[in-house]
Amino acid sequence: MVQKKAKKAEGSSVTKARTTPKKRATSEQPPGRPTPRPPAAAEPTRPREPLPPKPDQSGPDTVSPTGQPTGAPRAAVAQGGAYLTTAQGTRLPDSDHSLKAGARGPVLLQDHHLREKITHFDHERIPERVVHARGAAAHGVFQGYGTATKITKAAFLAKGVETPVFVRFSTVLGSRGSADTVRDTRGFATKFYTAEGTFDLVGNNIPVFFIQDAIKFPDIIHAAKPHPGREIPQAQSAHDTFWDFVSLHTEATHHTLWNMSDRALPRSFRMMEGFGVHTFRLVDAKGATTLAKFHWKPKLGVHSLVWEEAQITNGMDPDFHRRDLADAIEAGAFPQWELGIQTFPDTPDQTFEGIDLLDPTKIVPEELAPVQPIGLMTLNANPVDYFAETEQVAFHPGHLVPGIDVTDDPLLAGRLFSYLDTQISRLGGPNFAQIPINRPHAPVNDMLRDGMHQTAVHTGTAPYRPNSLDGGCPFLAGADTAAFIEAPVELPVAQKVREAPASFADHFSQPRLFWLSMTPVEREHIVAAYTFELSKCYEQVVKERVLTVLANIDPQLCEEVATGLGLSVPAPTEPLTRPDPSPALSQLGRTWPVDGRVIGIVTHPVADLRSVRSVRDAVFKAGMVPLVIAPTGGVLGRGKNPVTVQRTFAAARSIEFDALLLAGTPETAADAHGARDAKAGVAESGPDPRILLLVSEAYRHGKAIGGWGDASLTLEAAGIGAEESGIVLGGTAGAVLKQITKSLAGHRAWDRFPATL
């Protein structure tokens, strides 16, 4: 990928970044091809060098273990040579048979290739992350707007400076093998390879956390993880231990309410906000300080799955989110987020409008402190190797650069210890920063030596200072040479105590703010989530305790959940506050770009293939991805421009598509019978029952549906009226697509979800 020199910031070295990308012309081949070129049917026999990565893939920049640019192409650090070798580079004639004493004899101990191959295989896995084990990632570039330079000297935020980034999204609770679309908080961790050192912004898609002090982190995770006796349920909070803890520990109430909202079911990583959670301290060139909270705002808007859709997705495609991210990048629909900050005066009490800025269970409404954009991030390349990059990347909130410092948030304090500690355990020693994906893009001269997996070959004889034997090197830097200098914060004289500030005791006013800021349909989803989760609990006392917590948020919320559980409604134990709603907390009510949306085009052999071709091409041109759905695979039509089928009636399910287009009404296909495909049931004449299921699910989930020709027959058979919201029937495919695209900008046809709250 083209490299471009970033601007040289004062007191820093020059870094390189992937150039801010132009959108690739979308190929007419849908994303997902596993290799850069199609394979031959016969096994290849002519020796050749390894294939290069696909155009959408890019590995880490090639810098040395100590941050020095090597100039080597990225492919040069991968495997090389046309022939199979040992780990030492010795070519091998055979890798299918162990060395034996005769064809039927015992295997010989001297088989060094067998021992090396099996031994390496036995050690391929490393400990998975205790939390955030399941993740997906991408490379990209961040470009500063320059709007933050008045309050921070961080060089990567200066106008026009381009910085390489690597972003990892993740779920919190599940193991590496769990599903993507579970109800859970999502991690949003960004590694900035700046010229002044690596900066990690390690956040979530929810702006608050369950706990206020890091000493309780093991407690909340132990409570939320599967029950130890049976190791179930996986990647879920719908069980007794979780609700037991959060109902007794009511500082978790705010995060729990967010987790029961649609925010815990993102439609895509590309449509997910990110938050730094904590309050940070920004330092300008003169040493003046400002408190700030970081926000990532997706260009595609914030959008979520509905609960039934998420449940189906977990079964049909447990890799839904990671596939969506990789496919969007391969298709050229590069995901983008603006980085923004809320800023506050750095006052001695570190509060703003009565909100304690050191309390990670609190937000500052955007109506009180608007989010100011300070840069744009674009993800433009998929990793080449999941393990080497996505699994081995190591984030740490203590990876800071000049101009960005921490505050006294007690949760952040524990994270500053924990992240470093866990990397040493998980990645086998203290040299994890030398793994290619973790290598800084600034020169490293740290005097750290030896240890497991030391890959740098250090020179010199004096890894200590002061010294004269190495000419005094390394020297200490000053503020004029981009040193990281902690902000000189004046600390109060106080006794050592195990206490929390009095302001941390307010556990209900902000959850009530969140509830009152939701639209009626979002409130309905929250009620349904609480009812579902608590119905999975065994102990009645746990359910009753949670209802008492809900009574302190809102009486109607408590009453609706209690009704669903068949329990009585408790009285609140705290006075209800009256906050002004914050419209910024709702996901509804705005329109967004449709880049990368997936459009299912249902057709059949006797359909008007000319209209199918034209609408497929128009979908590509609009920056979306069309997938043609037909009774069987292969191609439809003859001649130079056949229509390639990507999904069959048996394989297609509504969860994969943002909208459906019906090229007429397909008759029941030959494989539509229960023994072959249970979704077909007992097929009769008329529209194929799998397509009726596809359409009815899409309708139930609020998705746009369009059609031409006799498509109205399919809608009628599915019990869907042509006048319903988000339903478009027309004479031409182009006219239908135009209206469907307009509907997609609002994400869903929300009018289909009647709400009473």
PDB file of C-alpha atoms in Angstrom, residues 153-266:
ATOM      1  CA  LYS A 153       0.601  19.182  22.263  1.00  0.00           C
ATOM      2  CA  ALA A 154       0.045  15.582  21.053  1.00  0.00           C
ATOM      3  CA  ALA A 155       1.711  15.771  17.640  1.00  0.00           C
ATOM      4  CA  PHE A 156      -0.520  13.200  15.921  1.00  0.00           C
ATOM      5  CA  LEU A 157      -3.545  15.488  16.416  1.00  0.00           C
ATOM      6  CA  ALA A 158      -1.967  18.364  14.451  1.00  0.00           C
ATOM      7  CA  LYS A 159      -3.623  19.360  11.186  1.00  0.00           C
ATOM      8  CA  GLY A 160      -2.913  16.993   8.307  1.00  0.00           C
ATOM      9  CA  VAL A 161      -0.708  14.588  10.273  1.00  0.00           C
ATOM     10  CA  GLU A 162      -1.426  11.017   9.214  1.00  0.00           C
ATOM     11  CA  THR A 163      -0.810   8.201  11.665  1.00  0.00           C
ATOM     12  CA  PRO A 164      -1.083   4.435  11.076  1.00  0.00           C
ATOM     13  CA  VAL A 165      -3.586   2.711  13.356  1.00  0.00           C
ATOM     14  CA  PHE A 166      -4.632  -0.827  14.198  1.00  0.00           C
ATOM     15  CA  VAL A 167      -8.106  -1.265  15.702  1.00  0.00           C
ATOM     16  CA  ARG A 168      -9.437  -4.331  17.503  1.00  0.00           C
ATOM     17  CA  PHE A 169     -13.149  -4.777  18.223  1.00  0.00           C
ATOM     18  CA  SER A 170     -14.265  -7.453  20.653  1.00  0.00           C
ATOM     19  CA  THR A 171     -16.921  -8.883  22.914  1.00  0.00           C
ATOM     20  CA  VAL A 172     -16.181  -8.887  26.653  1.00  0.00           C
ATOM     21  CA  LEU A 173     -17.572 -12.060  28.191  1.00  0.00           C
ATOM     22  CA  GLY A 174     -17.251 -14.836  25.622  1.00  0.00           C
ATOM     23  CA  SER A 175     -14.353 -17.123  24.824  1.00  0.00           C
ATOM     24  CA  ARG A 176     -12.546 -17.032  21.485  1.00  0.00           C
ATOM     25  CA  GLY A 177     -15.021 -19.610  20.152  1.00  0.00           C
ATOM     26  CA  SER A 178     -18.182 -17.771  21.168  1.00  0.00           C
ATOM     27  CA  ALA A 179     -20.575 -16.008  18.800  1.00  0.00           C
ATOM     28  CA  ASP A 180     -20.382 -12.401  17.628  1.00  0.00           C
ATOM     29  CA  THR A 181     -23.916 -11.120  18.109  1.00  0.00           C
ATOM     30  CA  VAL A 182     -24.442 -11.894  21.803  1.00  0.00           C
ATOM     31  CA  ARG A 183     -25.840  -9.244  24.144  1.00  0.00           C
ATOM     32  CA  ASP A 184     -22.630  -7.788  25.522  1.00  0.00           C
ATOM     33  CA  THR A 185     -20.436  -4.733  25.771  1.00  0.00           C
ATOM     34  CA  ARG A 186     -18.015  -4.384  22.839  1.00  0.00           C
ATOM     35  CA  GLY A 187     -14.376  -3.397  23.092  1.00  0.00           C
ATOM     36  CA  PHE A 188     -13.075  -0.634  20.802  1.00  0.00           C
ATOM     37  CA  ALA A 189      -9.278  -0.483  21.161  1.00  0.00           C
ATOM     38  CA  THR A 190      -7.130   1.706  18.888  1.00  0.00           C
ATOM     39  CA  LYS A 191      -3.360   1.616  18.609  1.00  0.00           C
ATOM     40  CA  PHE A 192      -1.894   4.836  17.160  1.00  0.00           C
ATOM     41  CA  TYR A 193       1.665   4.333  15.856  1.00  0.00           C
ATOM     42  CA  THR A 194       2.679   7.965  16.356  1.00  0.00           C
ATOM     43  CA  ALA A 195       6.074   9.575  15.787  1.00  0.00           C
ATOM     44  CA  GLU A 196       6.289  10.262  19.531  1.00  0.00           C
ATOM     45  CA  GLY A 197       5.597   6.690  20.586  1.00  0.00           C
ATOM     46  CA  THR A 198       2.577   4.393  20.663  1.00  0.00           C
ATOM     47  CA  PHE A 199      -0.701   5.743  22.022  1.00  0.00           C
ATOM     48  CA  ASP A 200      -3.426   3.227  22.909  1.00  0.00           C
ATOM     49  CA  LEU A 201      -6.999   4.430  23.320  1.00  0.00           C
ATOM     50  CA  VAL A 202      -8.559   1.363  24.956  1.00  0.00           C
ATOM     51  CA  GLY A 203     -12.301   1.846  25.198  1.00  0.00           C
ATOM     52  CA  ASN A 204     -15.740   0.289  24.763  1.00  0.00           C
ATOM     53  CA  ASN A 205     -18.934   0.949  22.824  1.00  0.00           C
ATOM     54  CA  ILE A 206     -20.615   1.915  26.111  1.00  0.00           C
ATOM     55  CA  PRO A 207     -19.365   5.106  27.799  1.00  0.00           C
ATOM     56  CA  VAL A 208     -19.717   3.901  31.398  1.00  0.00           C
ATOM     57  CA  PHE A 209     -18.494   0.882  33.314  1.00  0.00           C
ATOM     58  CA  PHE A 210     -19.960  -1.552  35.851  1.00  0.00           C
ATOM     59  CA  ILE A 211     -17.624  -0.571  38.675  1.00  0.00           C
ATOM     60  CA  GLN A 212     -16.002   2.568  40.044  1.00  0.00           C
ATOM     61  CA  ASP A 213     -12.828   1.027  41.440  1.00  0.00           C
ATOM     62  CA  ALA A 214     -10.514  -1.484  39.731  1.00  0.00           C
ATOM     63  CA  ILE A 215     -10.229  -3.608  42.865  1.00  0.00           C
ATOM     64  CA  LYS A 216     -13.717  -4.917  41.998  1.00  0.00           C
ATOM     65  CA  PHE A 217     -12.867  -5.902  38.429  1.00  0.00           C
ATOM     66  CA  PRO A 218     -12.273  -9.584  39.276  1.00  0.00           C
ATOM     67  CA  ASP A 219     -15.651  -9.610  41.035  1.00  0.00           C
ATOM     68  CA  ILE A 220     -17.713  -8.318  38.113  1.00  0.00           C
ATOM     69  CA  ILE A 221     -15.950 -10.592  35.619  1.00  0.00           C
ATOM     70  CA  HIS A 222     -16.253 -13.665  37.859  1.00  0.00           C
ATOM     71  CA  ALA A 223     -19.959 -12.873  38.243  1.00  0.00           C
ATOM     72  CA  ALA A 224     -20.533 -12.362  34.519  1.00  0.00           C
ATOM     73  CA  LYS A 225     -18.536 -15.346  33.272  1.00  0.00           C
ATOM     74  CA  PRO A 226     -20.199 -18.798  32.987  1.00  0.00           C
ATOM     75  CA  HIS A 227     -21.076 -20.578  36.214  1.00  0.00           C
ATOM     76  CA  PRO A 228     -17.967 -22.500  37.305  1.00  0.00           C
ATOM     77  CA  GLY A 229     -19.699 -25.833  37.820  1.00  0.00           C
ATOM     78  CA  ARG A 230     -21.041 -26.291  34.288  1.00  0.00           C
ATOM     79  CA  GLU A 231     -19.185 -23.586  32.339  1.00  0.00           C
ATOM     80  CA  ILE A 232     -22.512 -22.255  31.062  1.00  0.00           C
ATOM     81  CA  PRO A 233     -23.976 -20.014  29.804  1.00  0.00           C
ATOM     82  CA  GLN A 234     -21.313 -18.927  27.337  1.00  0.00           C
ATOM     83  CA  ALA A 235     -20.987 -15.237  26.415  1.00  0.00           C
ATOM     84  CA  GLN A 236     -24.182 -14.249  28.210  1.00  0.00           C
ATOM     85  CA  SER A 237     -25.246 -12.246  31.224  1.00  0.00           C
ATOM     86  CA  ALA A 238     -28.610 -14.038  31.463  1.00  0.00           C
ATOM     87  CA  HIS A 239     -27.813 -16.039  34.590  1.00  0.00           C
ATOM     88  CA  ASP A 240     -27.953 -15.857  38.369  1.00  0.00           C
ATOM     89  CA  THR A 241     -24.392 -14.905  39.275  1.00  0.00           C
ATOM     90  CA  PHE A 242     -24.383 -11.811  37.063  1.00  0.00           C
ATOM     91  CA  TRP A 243     -27.714 -10.485  38.282  1.00  0.00           C
ATOM     92  CA  ASP A 244     -26.901 -11.398  41.871  1.00  0.00           C
ATOM     93  CA  PHE A 245     -23.813  -9.187  41.739  1.00  0.00           C
ATOM     94  CA  VAL A 246     -25.278  -6.179  39.913  1.00  0.00           C
ATOM     95  CA  SER A 247     -28.404  -6.138  42.063  1.00  0.00           C
ATOM     96  CA  LEU A 248     -26.296  -6.064  45.233  1.00  0.00           C
ATOM     97  CA  HIS A 249     -23.728  -3.680  43.775  1.00  0.00           C
ATOM     98  CA  THR A 250     -25.926  -0.904  42.455  1.00  0.00           C
ATOM     99  CA  GLU A 251     -23.109   1.223  41.045  1.00  0.00           C
ATOM    100  CA  ALA A 252     -23.407  -1.260  38.137  1.00  0.00           C
ATOM    101  CA  THR A 253     -26.936  -0.045  37.372  1.00  0.00           C
ATOM    102  CA  HIS A 254     -26.020   2.502  34.705  1.00  0.00           C
ATOM    103  CA  HIS A 255     -23.866   0.135  32.663  1.00  0.00           C
ATOM    104  CA  THR A 256     -26.399  -2.665  33.093  1.00  0.00           C
ATOM    105  CA  LEU A 257     -29.146  -0.463  31.644  1.00  0.00           C
ATOM    106  CA  TRP A 258     -26.969   0.337  28.605  1.00  0.00           C
ATOM    107  CA  ASN A 259     -26.294  -3.389  28.286  1.00  0.00           C
ATOM    108  CA  MET A 260     -30.027  -4.098  28.216  1.00  0.00           C
ATOM    109  CA  SER A 261     -30.499  -1.489  25.506  1.00  0.00           C
ATOM    110  CA  ASP A 262     -29.942  -1.884  21.775  1.00  0.00           C
ATOM    111  CA  ARG A 263     -26.349  -0.659  22.262  1.00  0.00           C
ATOM    112  CA  ALA A 264     -25.396  -4.188  23.351  1.00  0.00           C
ATOM    113  CA  LEU A 265     -26.515  -5.627  19.977  1.00  0.00           C
ATOM    114  CA  PRO A 266     -24.628  -3.606  17.322  1.00  0.00           C
TER     115      PRO A 266
END
